[in-house]
PDB file of C-alpha atoms and ligand atoms in Angstrom:
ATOM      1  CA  UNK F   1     -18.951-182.673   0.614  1.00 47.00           C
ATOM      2  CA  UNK F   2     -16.963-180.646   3.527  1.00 49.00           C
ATOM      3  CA  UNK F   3     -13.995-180.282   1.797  1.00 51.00           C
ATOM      4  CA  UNK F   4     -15.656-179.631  -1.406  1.00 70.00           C
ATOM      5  CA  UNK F   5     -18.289-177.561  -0.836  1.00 76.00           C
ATOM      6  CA  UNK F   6     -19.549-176.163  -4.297  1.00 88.00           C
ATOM      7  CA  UNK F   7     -19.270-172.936  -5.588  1.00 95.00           C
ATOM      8  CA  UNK F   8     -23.317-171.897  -5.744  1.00 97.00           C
ATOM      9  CA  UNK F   9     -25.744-173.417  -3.101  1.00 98.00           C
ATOM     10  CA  UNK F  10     -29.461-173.229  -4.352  1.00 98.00           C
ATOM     11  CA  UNK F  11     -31.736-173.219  -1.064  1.00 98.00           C
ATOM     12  CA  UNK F  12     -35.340-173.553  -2.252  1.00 97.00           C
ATOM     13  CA  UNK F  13     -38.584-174.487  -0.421  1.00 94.00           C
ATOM     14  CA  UNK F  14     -42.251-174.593   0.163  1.00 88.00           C
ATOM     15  CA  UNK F  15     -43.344-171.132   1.664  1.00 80.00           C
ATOM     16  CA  UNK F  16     -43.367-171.890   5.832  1.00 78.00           C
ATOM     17  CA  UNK F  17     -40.811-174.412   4.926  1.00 87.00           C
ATOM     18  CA  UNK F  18     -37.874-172.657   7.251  1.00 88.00           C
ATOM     19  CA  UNK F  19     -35.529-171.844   4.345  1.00 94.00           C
ATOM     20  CA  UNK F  20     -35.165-168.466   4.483  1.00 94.00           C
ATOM     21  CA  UNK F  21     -34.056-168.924   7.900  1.00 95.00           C
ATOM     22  CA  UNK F  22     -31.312-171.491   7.093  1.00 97.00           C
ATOM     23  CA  UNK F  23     -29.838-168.533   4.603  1.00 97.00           C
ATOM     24  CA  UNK F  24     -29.836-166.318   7.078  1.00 96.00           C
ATOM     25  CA  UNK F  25     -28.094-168.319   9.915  1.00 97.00           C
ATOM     26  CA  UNK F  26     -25.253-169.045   6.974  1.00 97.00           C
ATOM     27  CA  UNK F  27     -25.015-165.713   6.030  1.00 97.00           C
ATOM     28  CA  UNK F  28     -24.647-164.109   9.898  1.00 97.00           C
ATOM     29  CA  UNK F  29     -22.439-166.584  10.425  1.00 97.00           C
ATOM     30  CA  UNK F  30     -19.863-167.538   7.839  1.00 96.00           C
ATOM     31  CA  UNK F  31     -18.198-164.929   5.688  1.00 96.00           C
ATOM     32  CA  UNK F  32     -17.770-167.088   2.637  1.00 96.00           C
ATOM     33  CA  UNK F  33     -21.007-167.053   1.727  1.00 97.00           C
ATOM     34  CA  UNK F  34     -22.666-164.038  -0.492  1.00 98.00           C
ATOM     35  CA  UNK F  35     -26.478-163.651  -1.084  1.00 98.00           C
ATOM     36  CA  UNK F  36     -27.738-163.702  -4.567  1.00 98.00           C
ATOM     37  CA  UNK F  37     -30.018-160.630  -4.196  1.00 98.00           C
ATOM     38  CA  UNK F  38     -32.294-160.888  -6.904  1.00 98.00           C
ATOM     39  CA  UNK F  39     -34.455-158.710  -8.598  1.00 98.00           C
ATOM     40  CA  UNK F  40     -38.828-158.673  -8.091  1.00 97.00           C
ATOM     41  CA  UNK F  41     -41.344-156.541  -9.009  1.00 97.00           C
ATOM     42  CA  UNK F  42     -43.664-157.001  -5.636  1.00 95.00           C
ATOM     43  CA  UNK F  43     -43.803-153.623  -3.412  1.00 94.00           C
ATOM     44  CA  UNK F  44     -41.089-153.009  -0.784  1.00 95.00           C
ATOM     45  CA  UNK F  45     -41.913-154.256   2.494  1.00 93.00           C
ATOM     46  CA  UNK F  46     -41.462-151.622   4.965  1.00 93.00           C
ATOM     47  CA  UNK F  47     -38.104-153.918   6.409  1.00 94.00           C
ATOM     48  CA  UNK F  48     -36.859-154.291   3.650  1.00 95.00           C
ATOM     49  CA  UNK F  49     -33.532-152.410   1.929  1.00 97.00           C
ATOM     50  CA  UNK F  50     -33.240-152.074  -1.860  1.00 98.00           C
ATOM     51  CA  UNK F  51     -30.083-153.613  -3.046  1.00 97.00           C
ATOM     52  CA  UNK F  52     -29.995-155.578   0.313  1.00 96.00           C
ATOM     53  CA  UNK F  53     -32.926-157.461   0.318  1.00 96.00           C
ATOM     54  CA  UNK F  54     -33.842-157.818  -3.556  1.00 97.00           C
ATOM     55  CA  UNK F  55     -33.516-155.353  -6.363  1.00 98.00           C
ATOM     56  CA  UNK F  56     -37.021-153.470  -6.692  1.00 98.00           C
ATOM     57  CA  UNK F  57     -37.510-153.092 -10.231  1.00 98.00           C
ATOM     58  CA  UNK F  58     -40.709-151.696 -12.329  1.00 97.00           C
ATOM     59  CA  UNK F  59     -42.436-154.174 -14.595  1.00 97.00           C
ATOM     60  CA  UNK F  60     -41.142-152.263 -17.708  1.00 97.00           C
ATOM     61  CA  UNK F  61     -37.452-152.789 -16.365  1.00 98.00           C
ATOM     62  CA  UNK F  62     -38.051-156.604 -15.369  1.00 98.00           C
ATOM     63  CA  UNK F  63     -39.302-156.811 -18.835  1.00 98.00           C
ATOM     64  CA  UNK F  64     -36.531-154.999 -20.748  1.00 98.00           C
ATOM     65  CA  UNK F  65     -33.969-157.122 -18.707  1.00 98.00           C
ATOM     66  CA  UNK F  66     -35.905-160.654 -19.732  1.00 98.00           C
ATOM     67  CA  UNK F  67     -35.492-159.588 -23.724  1.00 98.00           C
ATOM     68  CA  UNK F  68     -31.549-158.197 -23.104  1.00 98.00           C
ATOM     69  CA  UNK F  69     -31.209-161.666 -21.729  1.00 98.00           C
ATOM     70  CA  UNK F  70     -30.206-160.847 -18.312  1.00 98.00           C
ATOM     71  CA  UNK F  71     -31.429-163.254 -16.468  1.00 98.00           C
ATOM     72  CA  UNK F  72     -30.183-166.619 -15.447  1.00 97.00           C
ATOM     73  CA  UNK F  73     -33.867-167.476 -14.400  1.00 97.00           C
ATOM     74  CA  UNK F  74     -36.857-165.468 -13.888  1.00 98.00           C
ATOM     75  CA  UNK F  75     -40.250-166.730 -12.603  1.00 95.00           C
ATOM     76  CA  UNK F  76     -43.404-164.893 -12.149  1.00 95.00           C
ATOM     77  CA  UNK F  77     -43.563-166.653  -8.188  1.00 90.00           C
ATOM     78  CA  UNK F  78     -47.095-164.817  -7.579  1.00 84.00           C
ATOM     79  CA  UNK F  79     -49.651-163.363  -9.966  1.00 84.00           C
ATOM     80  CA  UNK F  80     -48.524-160.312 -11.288  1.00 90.00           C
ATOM     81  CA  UNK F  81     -44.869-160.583  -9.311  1.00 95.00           C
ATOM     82  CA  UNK F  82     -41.916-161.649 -11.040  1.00 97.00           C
ATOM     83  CA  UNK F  83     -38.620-162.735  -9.497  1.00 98.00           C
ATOM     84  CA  UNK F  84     -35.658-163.261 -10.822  1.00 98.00           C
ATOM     85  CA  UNK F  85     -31.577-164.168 -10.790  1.00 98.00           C
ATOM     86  CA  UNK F  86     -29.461-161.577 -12.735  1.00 98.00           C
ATOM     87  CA  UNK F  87     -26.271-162.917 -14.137  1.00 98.00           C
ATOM     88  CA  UNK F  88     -24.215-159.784 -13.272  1.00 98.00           C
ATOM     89  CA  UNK F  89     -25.362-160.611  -9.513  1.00 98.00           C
ATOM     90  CA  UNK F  90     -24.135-164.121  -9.603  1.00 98.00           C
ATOM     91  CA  UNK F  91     -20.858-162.565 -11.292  1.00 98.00           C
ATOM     92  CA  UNK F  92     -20.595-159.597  -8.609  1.00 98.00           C
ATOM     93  CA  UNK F  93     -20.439-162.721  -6.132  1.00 98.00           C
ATOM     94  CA  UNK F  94     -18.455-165.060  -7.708  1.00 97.00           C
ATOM     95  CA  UNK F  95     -15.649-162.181  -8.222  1.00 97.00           C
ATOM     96  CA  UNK F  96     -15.668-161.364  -4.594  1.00 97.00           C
ATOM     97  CA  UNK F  97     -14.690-164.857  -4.159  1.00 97.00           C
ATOM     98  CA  UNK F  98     -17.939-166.148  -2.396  1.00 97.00           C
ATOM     99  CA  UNK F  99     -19.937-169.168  -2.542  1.00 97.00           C
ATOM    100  CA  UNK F 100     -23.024-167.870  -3.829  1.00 98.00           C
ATOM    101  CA  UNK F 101     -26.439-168.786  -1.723  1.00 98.00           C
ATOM    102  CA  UNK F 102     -29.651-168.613  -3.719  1.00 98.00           C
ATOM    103  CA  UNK F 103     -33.099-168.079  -1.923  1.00 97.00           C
ATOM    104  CA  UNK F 104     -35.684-168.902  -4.763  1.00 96.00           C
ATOM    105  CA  UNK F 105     -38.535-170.676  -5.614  1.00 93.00           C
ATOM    106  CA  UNK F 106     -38.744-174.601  -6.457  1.00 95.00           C
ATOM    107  CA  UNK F 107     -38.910-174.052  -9.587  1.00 95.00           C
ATOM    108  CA  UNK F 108     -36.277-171.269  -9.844  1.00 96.00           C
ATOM    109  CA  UNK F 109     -34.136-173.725  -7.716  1.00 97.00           C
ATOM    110  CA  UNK F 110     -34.231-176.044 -10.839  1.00 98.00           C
ATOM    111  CA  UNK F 111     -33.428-173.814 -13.544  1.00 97.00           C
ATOM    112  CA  UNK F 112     -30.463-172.376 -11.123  1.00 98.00           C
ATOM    113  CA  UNK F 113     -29.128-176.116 -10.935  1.00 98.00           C
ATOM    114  CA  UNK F 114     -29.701-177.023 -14.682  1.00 97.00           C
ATOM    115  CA  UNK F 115     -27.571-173.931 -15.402  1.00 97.00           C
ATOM    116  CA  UNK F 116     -25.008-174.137 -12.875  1.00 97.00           C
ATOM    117  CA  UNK F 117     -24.904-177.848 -13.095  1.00 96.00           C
ATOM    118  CA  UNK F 118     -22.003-179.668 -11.178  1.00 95.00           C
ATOM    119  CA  UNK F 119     -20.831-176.192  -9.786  1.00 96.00           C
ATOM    120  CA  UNK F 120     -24.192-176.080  -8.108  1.00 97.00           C
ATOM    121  CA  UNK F 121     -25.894-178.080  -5.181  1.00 97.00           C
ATOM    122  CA  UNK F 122     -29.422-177.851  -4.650  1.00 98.00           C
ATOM    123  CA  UNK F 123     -31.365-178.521  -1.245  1.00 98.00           C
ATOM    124  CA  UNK F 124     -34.818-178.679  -0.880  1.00 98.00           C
ATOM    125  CA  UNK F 125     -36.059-177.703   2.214  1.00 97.00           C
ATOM    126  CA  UNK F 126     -38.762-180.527   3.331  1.00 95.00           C
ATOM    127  CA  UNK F 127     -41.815-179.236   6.399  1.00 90.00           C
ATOM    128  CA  UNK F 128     -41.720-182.478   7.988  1.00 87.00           C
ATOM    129  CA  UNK F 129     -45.460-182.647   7.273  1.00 89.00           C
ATOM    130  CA  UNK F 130     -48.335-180.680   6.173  1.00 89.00           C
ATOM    131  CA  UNK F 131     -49.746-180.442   9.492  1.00 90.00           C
ATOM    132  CA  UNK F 132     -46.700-178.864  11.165  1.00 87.00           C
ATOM    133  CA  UNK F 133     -46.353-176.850   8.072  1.00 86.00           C
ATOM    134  CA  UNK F 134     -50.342-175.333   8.448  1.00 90.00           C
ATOM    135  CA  UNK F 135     -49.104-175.001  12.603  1.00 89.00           C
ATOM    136  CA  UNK F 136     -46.499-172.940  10.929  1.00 82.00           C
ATOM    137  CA  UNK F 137     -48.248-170.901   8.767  1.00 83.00           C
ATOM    138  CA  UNK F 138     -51.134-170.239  11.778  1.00 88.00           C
ATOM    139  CA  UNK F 139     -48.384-169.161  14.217  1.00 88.00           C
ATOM    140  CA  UNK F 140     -47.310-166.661  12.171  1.00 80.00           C
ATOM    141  CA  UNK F 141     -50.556-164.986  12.375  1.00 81.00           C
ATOM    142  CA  UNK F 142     -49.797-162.937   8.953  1.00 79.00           C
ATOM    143  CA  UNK F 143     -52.054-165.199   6.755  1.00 82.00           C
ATOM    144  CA  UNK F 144     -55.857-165.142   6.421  1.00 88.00           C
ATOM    145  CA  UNK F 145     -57.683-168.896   6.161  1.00 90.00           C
ATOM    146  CA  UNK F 146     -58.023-168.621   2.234  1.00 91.00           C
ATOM    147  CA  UNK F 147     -54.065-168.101   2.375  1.00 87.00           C
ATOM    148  CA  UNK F 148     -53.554-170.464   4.714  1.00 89.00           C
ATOM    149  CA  UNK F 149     -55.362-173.003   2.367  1.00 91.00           C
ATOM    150  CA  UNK F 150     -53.857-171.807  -0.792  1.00 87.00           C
ATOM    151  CA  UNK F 151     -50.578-172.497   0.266  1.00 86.00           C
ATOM    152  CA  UNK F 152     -50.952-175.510   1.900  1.00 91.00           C
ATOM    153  CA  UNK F 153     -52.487-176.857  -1.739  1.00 92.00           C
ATOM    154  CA  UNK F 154     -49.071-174.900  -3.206  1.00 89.00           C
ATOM    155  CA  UNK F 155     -47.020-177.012  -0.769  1.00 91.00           C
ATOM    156  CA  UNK F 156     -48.495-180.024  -1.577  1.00 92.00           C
ATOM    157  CA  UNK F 157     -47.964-179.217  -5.329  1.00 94.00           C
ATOM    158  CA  UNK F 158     -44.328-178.493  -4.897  1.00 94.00           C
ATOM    159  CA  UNK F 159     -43.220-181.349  -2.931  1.00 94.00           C
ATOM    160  CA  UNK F 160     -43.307-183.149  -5.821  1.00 95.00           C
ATOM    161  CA  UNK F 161     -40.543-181.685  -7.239  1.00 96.00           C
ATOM    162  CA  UNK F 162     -38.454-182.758  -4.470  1.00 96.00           C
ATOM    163  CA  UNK F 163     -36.880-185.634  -5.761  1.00 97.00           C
ATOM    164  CA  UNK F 164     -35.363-183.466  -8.591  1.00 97.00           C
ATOM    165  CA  UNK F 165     -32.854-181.818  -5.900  1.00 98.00           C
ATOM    166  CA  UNK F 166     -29.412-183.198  -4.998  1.00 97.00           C
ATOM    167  CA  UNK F 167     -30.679-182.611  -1.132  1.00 97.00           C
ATOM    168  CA  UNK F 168     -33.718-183.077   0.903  1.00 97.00           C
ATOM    169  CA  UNK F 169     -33.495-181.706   3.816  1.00 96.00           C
ATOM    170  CA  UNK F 170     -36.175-182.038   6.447  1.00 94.00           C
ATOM    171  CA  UNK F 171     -36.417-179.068   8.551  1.00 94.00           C
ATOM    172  CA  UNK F 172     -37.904-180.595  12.003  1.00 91.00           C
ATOM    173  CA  UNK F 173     -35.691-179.126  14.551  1.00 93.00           C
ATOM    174  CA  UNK F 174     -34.245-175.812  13.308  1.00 94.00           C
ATOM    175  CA  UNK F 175     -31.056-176.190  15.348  1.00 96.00           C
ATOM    176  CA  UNK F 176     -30.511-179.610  14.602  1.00 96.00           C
ATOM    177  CA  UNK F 177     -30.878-178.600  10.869  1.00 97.00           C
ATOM    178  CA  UNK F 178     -28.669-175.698  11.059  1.00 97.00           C
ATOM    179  CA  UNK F 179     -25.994-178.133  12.421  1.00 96.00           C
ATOM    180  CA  UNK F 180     -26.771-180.585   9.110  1.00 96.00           C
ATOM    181  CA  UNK F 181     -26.182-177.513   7.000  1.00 96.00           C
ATOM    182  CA  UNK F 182     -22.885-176.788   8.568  1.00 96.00           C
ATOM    183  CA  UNK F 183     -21.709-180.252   8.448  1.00 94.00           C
ATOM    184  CA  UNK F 184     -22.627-180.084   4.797  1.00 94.00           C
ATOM    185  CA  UNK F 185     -20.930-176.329   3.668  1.00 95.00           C
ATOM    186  CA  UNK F 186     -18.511-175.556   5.792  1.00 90.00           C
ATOM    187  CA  UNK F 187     -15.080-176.823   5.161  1.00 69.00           C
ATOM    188  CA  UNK F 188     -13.839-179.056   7.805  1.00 60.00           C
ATOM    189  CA  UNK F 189     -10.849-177.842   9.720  1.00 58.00           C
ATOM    190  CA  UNK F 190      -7.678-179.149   8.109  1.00 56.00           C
ATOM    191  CA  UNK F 191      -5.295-180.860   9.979  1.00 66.00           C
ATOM    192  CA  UNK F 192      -1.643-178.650  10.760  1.00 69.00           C
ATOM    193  CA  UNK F 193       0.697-179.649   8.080  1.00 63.00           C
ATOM    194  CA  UNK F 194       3.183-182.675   8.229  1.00 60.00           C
ATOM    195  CA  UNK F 195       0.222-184.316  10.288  1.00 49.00           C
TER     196      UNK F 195
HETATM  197  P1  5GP O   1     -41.079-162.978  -1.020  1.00 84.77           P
HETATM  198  O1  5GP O   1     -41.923-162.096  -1.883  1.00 84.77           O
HETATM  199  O2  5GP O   1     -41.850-163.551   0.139  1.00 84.77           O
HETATM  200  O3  5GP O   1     -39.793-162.313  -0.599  1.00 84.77           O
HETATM  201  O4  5GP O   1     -40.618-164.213  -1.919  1.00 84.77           O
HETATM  202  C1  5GP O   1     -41.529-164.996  -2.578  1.00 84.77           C
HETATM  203  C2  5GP O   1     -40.852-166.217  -3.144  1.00 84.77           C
HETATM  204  O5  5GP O   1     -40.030-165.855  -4.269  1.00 84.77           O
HETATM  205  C3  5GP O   1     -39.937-166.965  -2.184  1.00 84.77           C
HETATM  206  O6  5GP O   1     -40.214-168.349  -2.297  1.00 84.77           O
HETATM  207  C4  5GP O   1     -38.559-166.644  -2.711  1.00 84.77           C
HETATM  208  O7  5GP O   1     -37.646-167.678  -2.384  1.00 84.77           O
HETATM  209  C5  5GP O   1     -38.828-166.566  -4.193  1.00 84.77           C
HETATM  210  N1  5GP O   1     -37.763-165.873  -4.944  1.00 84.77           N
HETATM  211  C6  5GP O   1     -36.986-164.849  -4.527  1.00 84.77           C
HETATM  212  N2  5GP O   1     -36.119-164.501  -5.484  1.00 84.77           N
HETATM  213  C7  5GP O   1     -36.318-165.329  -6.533  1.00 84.77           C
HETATM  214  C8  5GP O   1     -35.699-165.468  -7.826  1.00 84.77           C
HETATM  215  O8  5GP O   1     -34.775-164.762  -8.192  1.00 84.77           O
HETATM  216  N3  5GP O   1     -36.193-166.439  -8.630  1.00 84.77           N
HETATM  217  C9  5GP O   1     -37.212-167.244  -8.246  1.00 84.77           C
HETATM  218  N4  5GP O   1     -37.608-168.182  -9.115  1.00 84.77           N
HETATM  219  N5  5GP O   1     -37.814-167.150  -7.061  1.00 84.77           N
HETATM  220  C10 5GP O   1     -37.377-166.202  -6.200  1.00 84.77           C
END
C-alpha cells in the first residue's frame, strides 16, 4: 500500500471511536493530504470556522444542492441534521493535487467507496470494545446518560457494517495507531537512484 497509497482515503467510525483524531494527526502532519470539508446543516460550534471546519448551509440550500445533484453523498447523520460530500469539494482537492481525507459517517463512508471505488480506500475505525468506548464517551464529560446510552446502542448498530470496509482498524493505543496509519499512507522513502 506505501507506495501506492490511493488517491481518496475514507476515515469513518463509531462516534468516541478516535477517528477524527487520526484525520487530524494526518492533516498537521503531512502536506499531501487535503480535508474534504463538507457541507451540514447543524449550528456552528463556537470553535468552529466556516469553510474550515464544514460548510454551514441552511436547510433550503442543502436541499436545493441534493435536487442540482451536487452531492456525491449526503446523509441526514442526526435528526433534523444533514451532512454531506460536495463534488466540487472533492474536485477543489483533487486539482490541488492532494489525496483527499474524508471524515464521515459509516454509512457515508460506504457510498464514498462505492463511488470512488478502486481510487478509494476505506478504514473503519474499530473502539476496541464497548466498554472502553462508554469509558470514552464518560471521560469526555460532554454527554448526558441518555446520550451516553444512545450511542453506545448506535455503536453497536454500526459495527456491523464493518466488514464492508477495505480496513479495520482498531484504535487501542492512539500512538501505536497513528504509527499503523503512517505505515499505511505515507509513501515509503525511495531508495537514491542507481541503488
Ligand atoms: P459532528 O456534527 O459531530 O461534526 O459530526 C457528526 C457526524 O457526521 C460525524 O460522524 C461525522 O464524521 C459525520 N459527517 C461529517 N461530514 C459528513 C458527510 O459529508 N457525510 C456523512 N455521511 N457524514 C458526515
Amino acid at each position: 500500500m506505501a507506495n501506492n497509497t490511493p488517491k481518496i482515503v475514507i476515515f469513518s467510525a463509531p462516534s468516541g471511536a478516535g477517528k477524527t483524531t487520526i484525520v487530524r494527526h494526518l492533516l498537521k502532519n503531512f502536506e499531501q493530504f487535503g480535508f474534504s470539508i463538507s457541507a451540514c446543516t447543524r449550528s456552528k460550534r463556537p470553535h468552529e470556522i466556516d469553510g474550515k471546519d464544514y460548510y454551514f448551509i441552511s436547510l433550503e440550500e442543502f436541499q436545493q444542492k441534493i435536487k442540482e445533484n451536487a452531492f456525491v453523498e449526503w446523509e441526514e447523520v442526526y435528526n433534523g441534521s444533514f451532512y454531506g460530500t460536495l463534488k466540487t469539494e472533492v474536485k477543489r482537492l483533487l486539482d490541488l493535487g492532494k489525496i483527499v481525507l474524508f471524515d464521515v459517517d459509516v454509512k457515508g463512508g460506504i457510498a464514498l467507496k462505492k463511488y470512488f471505488d478502486k481510487d478509494a480506500l476505506s478504514i473503519f475505525v474499530a473502539p476496541p470494545s464497548l466498554e472502553v468506548l462508554e469509558n470514552r464517551l464518560r471521560n469526555r464529560k460532554s454527554d448526558s446518560e441518555e446520550s451516553i446510552q444512545k450511542r453506545l446502542e448506535k455503536c453497536k448498530y454500526e459495527m456491523t457494517f464493518s466488514p464492508q470496509f477495505d480496513v479495520i482498524l482498531e484504535n487501542n493505543i492512539l500512538d501505536e495507531t497513528l504509527e499503523t496509519v503512517e505505515k499505511m499512507l505515507i509513501k515509503a522513502p525511495q531508495p537514491p537512484k542507481g541503488e
